[in-house]
CSV table of C-alpha atoms in Angstrom, one decimal:
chain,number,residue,atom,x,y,z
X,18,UNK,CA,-16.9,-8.4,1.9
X,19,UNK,CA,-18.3,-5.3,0.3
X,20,UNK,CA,-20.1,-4.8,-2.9
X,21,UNK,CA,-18.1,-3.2,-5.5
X,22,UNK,CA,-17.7,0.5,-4.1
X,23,UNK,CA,-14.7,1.4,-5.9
X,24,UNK,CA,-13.7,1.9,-9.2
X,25,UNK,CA,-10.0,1.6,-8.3
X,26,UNK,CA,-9.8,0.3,-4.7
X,27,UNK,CA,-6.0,0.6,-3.1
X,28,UNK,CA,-4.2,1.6,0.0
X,29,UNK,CA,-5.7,0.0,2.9
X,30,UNK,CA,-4.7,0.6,6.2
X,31,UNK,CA,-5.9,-0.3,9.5
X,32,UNK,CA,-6.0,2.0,12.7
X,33,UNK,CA,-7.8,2.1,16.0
X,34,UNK,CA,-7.0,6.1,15.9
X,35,UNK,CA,-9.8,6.3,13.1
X,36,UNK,CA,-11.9,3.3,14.3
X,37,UNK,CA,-10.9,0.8,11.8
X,38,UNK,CA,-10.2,0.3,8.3
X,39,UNK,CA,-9.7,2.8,5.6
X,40,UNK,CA,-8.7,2.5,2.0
X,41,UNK,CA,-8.7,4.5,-1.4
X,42,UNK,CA,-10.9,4.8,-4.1
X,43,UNK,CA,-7.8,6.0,-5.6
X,44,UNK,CA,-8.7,7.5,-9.1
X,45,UNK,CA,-11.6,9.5,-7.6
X,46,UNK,CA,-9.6,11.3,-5.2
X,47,UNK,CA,-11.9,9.3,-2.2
X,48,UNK,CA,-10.7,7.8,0.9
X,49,UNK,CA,-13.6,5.3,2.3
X,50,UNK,CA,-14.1,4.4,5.7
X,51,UNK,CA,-15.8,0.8,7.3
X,52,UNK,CA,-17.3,0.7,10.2
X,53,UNK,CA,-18.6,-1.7,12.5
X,54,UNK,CA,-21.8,-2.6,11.0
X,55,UNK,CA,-19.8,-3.1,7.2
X,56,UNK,CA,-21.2,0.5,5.9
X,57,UNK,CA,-18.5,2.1,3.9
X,58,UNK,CA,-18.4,5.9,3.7
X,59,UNK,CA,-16.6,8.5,1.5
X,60,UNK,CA,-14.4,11.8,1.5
X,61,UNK,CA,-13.0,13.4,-1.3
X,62,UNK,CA,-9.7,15.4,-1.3
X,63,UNK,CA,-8.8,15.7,-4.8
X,64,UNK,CA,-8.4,14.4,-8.3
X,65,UNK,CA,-6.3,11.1,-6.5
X,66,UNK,CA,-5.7,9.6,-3.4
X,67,UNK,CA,-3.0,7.8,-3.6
X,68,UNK,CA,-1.9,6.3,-0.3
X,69,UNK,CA,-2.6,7.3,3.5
X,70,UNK,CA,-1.5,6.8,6.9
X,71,UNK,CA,-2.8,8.2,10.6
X,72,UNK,CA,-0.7,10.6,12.3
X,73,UNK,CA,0.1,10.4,15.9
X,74,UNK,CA,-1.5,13.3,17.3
X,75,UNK,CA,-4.8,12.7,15.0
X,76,UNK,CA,-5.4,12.9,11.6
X,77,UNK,CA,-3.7,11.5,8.5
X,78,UNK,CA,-1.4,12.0,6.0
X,79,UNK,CA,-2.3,11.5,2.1
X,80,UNK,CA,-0.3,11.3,-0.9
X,81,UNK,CA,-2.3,13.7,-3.6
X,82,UNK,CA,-1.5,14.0,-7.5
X,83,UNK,CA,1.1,15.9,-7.1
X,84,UNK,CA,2.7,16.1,-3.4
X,85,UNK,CA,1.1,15.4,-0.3
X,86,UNK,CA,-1.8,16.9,2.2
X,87,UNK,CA,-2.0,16.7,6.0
X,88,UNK,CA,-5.5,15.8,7.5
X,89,UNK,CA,-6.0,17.5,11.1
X,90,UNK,CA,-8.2,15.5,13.7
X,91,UNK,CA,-11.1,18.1,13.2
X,92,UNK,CA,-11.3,17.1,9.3
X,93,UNK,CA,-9.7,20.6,7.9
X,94,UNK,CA,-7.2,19.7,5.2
X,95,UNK,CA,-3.9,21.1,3.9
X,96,UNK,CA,-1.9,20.1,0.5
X,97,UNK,CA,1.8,20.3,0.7
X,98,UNK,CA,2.9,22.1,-2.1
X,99,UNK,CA,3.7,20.5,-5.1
X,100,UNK,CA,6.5,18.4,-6.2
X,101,UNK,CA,6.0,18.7,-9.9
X,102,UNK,CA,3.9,20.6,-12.3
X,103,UNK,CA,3.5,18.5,-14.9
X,104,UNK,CA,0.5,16.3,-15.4
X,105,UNK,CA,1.2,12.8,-16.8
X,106,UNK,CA,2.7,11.4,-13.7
X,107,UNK,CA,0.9,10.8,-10.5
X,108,UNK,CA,1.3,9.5,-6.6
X,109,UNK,CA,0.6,5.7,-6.6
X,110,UNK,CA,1.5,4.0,-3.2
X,111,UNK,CA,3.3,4.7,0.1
X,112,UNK,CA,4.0,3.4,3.7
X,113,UNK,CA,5.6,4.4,7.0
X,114,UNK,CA,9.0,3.8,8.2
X,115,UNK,CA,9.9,2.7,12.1
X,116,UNK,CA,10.6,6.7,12.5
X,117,UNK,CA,7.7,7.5,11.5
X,118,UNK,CA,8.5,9.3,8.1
X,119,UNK,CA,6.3,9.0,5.6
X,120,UNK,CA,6.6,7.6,2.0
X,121,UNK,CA,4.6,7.6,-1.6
X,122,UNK,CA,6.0,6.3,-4.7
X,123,UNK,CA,4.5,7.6,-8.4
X,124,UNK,CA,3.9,6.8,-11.6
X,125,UNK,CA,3.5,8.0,-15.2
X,126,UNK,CA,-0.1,7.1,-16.0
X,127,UNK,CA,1.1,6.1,-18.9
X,128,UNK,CA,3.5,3.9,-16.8
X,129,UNK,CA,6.1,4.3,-19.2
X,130,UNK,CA,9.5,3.1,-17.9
X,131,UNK,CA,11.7,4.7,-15.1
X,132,UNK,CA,9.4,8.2,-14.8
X,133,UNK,CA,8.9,7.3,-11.5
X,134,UNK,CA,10.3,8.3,-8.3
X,135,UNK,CA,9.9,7.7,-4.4
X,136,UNK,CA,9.3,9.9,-2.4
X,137,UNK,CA,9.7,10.5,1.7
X,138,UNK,CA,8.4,13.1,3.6
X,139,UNK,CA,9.5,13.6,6.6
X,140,UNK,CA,8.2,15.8,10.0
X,141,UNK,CA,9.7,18.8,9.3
X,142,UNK,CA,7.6,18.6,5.7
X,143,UNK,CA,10.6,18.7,3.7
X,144,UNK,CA,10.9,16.3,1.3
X,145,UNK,CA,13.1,14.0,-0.5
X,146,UNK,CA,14.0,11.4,-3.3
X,147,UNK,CA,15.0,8.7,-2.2
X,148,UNK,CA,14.7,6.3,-4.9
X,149,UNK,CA,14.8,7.6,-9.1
X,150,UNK,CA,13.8,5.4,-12.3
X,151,UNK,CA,11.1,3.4,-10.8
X,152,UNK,CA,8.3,2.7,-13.2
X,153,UNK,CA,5.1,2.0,-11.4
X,154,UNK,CA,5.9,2.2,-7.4
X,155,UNK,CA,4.2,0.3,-5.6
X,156,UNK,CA,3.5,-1.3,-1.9
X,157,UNK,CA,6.5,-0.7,0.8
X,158,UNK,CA,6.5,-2.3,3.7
X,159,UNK,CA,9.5,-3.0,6.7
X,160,UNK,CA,10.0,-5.7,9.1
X,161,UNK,CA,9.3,-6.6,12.6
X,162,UNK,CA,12.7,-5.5,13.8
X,163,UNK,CA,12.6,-2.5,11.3
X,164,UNK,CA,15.8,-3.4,9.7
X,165,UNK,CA,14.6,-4.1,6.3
X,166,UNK,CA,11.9,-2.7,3.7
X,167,UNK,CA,10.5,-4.7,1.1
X,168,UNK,CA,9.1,-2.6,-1.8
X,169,UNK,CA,7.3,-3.3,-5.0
X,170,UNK,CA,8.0,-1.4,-8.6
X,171,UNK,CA,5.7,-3.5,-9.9
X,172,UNK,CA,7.0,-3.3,-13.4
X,173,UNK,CA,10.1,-5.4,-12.4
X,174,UNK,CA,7.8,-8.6,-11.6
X,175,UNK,CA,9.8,-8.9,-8.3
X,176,UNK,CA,9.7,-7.6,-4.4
X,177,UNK,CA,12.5,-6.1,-3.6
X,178,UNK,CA,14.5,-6.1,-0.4
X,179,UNK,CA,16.5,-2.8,1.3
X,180,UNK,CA,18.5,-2.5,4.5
X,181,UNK,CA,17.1,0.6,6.7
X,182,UNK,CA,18.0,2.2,9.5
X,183,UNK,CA,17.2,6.1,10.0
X,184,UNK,CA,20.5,7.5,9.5
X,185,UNK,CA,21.0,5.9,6.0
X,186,UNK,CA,17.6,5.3,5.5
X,187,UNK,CA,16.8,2.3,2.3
X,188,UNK,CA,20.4,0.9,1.4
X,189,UNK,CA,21.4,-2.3,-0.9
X,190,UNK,CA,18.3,-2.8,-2.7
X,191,UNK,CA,18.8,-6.8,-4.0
X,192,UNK,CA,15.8,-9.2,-5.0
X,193,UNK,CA,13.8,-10.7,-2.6
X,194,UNK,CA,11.4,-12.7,-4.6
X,195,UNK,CA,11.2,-13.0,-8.6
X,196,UNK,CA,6.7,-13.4,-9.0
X,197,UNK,CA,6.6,-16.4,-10.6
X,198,UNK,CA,4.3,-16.6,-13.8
X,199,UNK,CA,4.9,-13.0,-15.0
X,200,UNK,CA,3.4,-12.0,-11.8
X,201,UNK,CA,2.8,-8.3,-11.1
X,202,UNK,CA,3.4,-7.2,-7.2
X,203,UNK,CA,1.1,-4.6,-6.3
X,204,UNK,CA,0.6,-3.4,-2.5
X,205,UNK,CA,2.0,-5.8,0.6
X,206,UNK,CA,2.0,-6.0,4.0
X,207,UNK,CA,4.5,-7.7,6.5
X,208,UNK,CA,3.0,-10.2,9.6
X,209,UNK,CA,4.3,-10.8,12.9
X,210,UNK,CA,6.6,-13.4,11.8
X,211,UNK,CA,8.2,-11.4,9.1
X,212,UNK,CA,6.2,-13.0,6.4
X,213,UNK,CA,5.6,-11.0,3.4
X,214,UNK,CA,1.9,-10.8,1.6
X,215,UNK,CA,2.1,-9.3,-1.6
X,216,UNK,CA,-1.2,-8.2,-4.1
X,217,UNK,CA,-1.3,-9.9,-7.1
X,218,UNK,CA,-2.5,-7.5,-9.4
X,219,UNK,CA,-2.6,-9.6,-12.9
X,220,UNK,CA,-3.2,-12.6,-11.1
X,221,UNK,CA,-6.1,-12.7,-8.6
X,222,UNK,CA,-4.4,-13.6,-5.7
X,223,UNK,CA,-2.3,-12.6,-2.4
X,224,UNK,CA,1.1,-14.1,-1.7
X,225,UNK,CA,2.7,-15.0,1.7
X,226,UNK,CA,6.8,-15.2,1.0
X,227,UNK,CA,8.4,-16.3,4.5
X,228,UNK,CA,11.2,-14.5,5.4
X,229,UNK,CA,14.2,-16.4,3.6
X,230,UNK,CA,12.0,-15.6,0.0
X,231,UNK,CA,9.9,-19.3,0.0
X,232,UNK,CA,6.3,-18.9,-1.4
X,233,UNK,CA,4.2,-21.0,1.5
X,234,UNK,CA,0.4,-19.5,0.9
X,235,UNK,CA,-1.4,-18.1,-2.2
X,236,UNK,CA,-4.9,-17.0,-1.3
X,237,UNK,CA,-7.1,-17.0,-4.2
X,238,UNK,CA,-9.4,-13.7,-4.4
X,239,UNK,CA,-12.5,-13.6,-6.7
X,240,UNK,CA,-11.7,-11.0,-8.5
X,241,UNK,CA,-9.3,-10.9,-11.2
X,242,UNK,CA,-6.9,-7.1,-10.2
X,243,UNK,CA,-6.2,-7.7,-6.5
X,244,UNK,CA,-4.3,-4.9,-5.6
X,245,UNK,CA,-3.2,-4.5,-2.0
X,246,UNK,CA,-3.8,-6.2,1.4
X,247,UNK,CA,-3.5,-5.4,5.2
X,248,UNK,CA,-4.0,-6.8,8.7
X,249,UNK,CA,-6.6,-5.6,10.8
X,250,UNK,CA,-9.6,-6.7,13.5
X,251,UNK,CA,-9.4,-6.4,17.1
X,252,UNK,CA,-6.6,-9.1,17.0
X,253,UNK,CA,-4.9,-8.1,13.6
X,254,UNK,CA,-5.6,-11.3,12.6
X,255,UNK,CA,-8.1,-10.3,9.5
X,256,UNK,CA,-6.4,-9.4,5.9
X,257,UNK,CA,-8.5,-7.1,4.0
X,258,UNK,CA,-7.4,-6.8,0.4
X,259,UNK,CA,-8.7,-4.4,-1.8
X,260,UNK,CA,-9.5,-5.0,-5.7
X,261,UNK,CA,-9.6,-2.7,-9.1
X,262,UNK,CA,-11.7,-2.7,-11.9
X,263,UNK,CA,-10.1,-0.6,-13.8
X,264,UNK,CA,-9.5,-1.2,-17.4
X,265,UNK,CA,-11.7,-3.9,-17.2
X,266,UNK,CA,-14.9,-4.0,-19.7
X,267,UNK,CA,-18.0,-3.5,-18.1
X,268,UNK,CA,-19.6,-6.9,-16.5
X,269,UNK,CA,-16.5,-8.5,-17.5
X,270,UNK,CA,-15.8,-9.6,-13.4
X,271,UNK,CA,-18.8,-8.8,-11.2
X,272,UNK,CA,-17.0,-8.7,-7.5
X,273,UNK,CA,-14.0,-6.1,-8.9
X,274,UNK,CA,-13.7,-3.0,-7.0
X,275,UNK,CA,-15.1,-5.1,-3.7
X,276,UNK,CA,-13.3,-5.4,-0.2
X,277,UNK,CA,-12.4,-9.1,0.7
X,278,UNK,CA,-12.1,-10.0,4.2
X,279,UNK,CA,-9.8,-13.1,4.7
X,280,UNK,CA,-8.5,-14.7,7.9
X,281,UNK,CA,-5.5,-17.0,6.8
X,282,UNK,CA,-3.8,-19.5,9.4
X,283,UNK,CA,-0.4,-21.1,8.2
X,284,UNK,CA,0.5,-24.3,9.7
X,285,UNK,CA,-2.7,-24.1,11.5
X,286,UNK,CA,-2.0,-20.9,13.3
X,287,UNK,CA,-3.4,-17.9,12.7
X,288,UNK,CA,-1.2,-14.9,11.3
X,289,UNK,CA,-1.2,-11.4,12.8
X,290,UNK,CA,0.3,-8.3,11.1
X,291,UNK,CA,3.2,-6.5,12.8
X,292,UNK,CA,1.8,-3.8,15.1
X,293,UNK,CA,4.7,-1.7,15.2
């Protein structure tokens, strides 16, 4: 665990290409970095950093404000140009498909209803919209065999299933899980045995759906706004879940804005994340 180094902590993502673990102070425009010894560092590339991935000849790729930005392996940055002008809706999440295109959802910061789209770019740079009236987009994440995406609008108090392959890309969207309890998905990852681990963001929490939808874990984080979890560790076997304090009055919950280390077992074995 950390002590509370963000204000709006998001977006981790584990990679040996950068040497570990990074994740998003996402309302400062930061992206922080752990490293062995549990020192976390921080870069800033702009007013909000809304999800990142590493690219396969170095680097990373960041969803900004407005668009998106390349990072080269020698540091040196370049933003996309924009996808809107306007400024009262912003990048929120993202992931990776099995082709390698990248994705990042928005939102209106007032998260008023359907002002949201998702977006995917892909390695040409174009760009498209591939999903419209979504309110607060949210964690996206496929499984082992690549053939389906689950994906959080977390206004909708459910995880939601696609098919996907490349040519059609996310089709049939249905309900995976309803969140019970008014529950509010925020960022999820998928394991090696297709098991889904959502961020519970009103509920302080992280929770493992198995494949056919059944809830079977529900880790308890202390910190009330959990907001997104991944796999890392030499033997992806290590969830690292990330935590907000935003909105929250000052002193109200001392550990928010931390990074929680977990490693969860179920049925007595320990889980791994899908390596892809």
């Amino acid at each position: 665990m950390t002590a509370p180094v963000a204000y709006h902590g998001e977006g981790p993502v584990w990679s040996p290409r950068w040497g570990g673990l990074r994740w998003l102070d996402m309302l400062a425009g930061d992206v922080l970095s752990l490293d062995g010894d549990g020192n976390v560092s921080r870069s800033h590339v702009g007013p909000v950093a809304a999800a990142l991935r590493p690219r396969r000849n170095g680097g990373a790729v960041i969803g900004i404000e407005r668009g998106f930005l390349l990072e080269d392996p020698d540091g040196s940055r370049t933003p996309l140009p924009e996808l809107w002008s306007s400024d009262d809706v912003r990048m929120n999440e993202g992931g990776c498909d099995p082709d390698g295109r990248f994705y990042c959802g928005s939102m209106a910061y007032d998260q008023r209803s359907g002002a949201a789209s998702l977006y995917r770019l892909d390695a040409d740079l174009t760009v498209a919209v591939v999903l419209s009236g979504v309110t607060v987009s949210n964690g996206l994440e496929w499984s082992p065999d690549g053939s389906r995406a689950y994906y959080n609008d977390t206004a909708t108090h459910r995880i939601s299933v696609f098919d996907y392959d490349r040519e059609s890309g996310l089709t049939d969207r249905r309900t995976f899980v309803e969140i019970p309890d008014g529950g509010q998905p925020d960022g999820l990852t998928v394991d090696v045995e297709g098991g889904v681990w959502t961020a519970i963001v009103n509920g302080g929490a992280v929770h493992r759906y198995t494949p056919d939808g059944r809830l079977d874990e529900v880790l308890t984080v202390p910190a009330r706004k959990v907001t997104a979890c991944t796999f890392g560790g030499a033997k992806l076997d290590e969830l690292f879940i990330t935590t907000s304090r935003e909105g929250l009055p000052e002193g109200a919950d001392p550990l928010a804005g931390a990074l929680f280390r977990a490693s969860p077992q179920i049925a007595g074995r320990p889980v791994r994340e899908f390596a892809g």
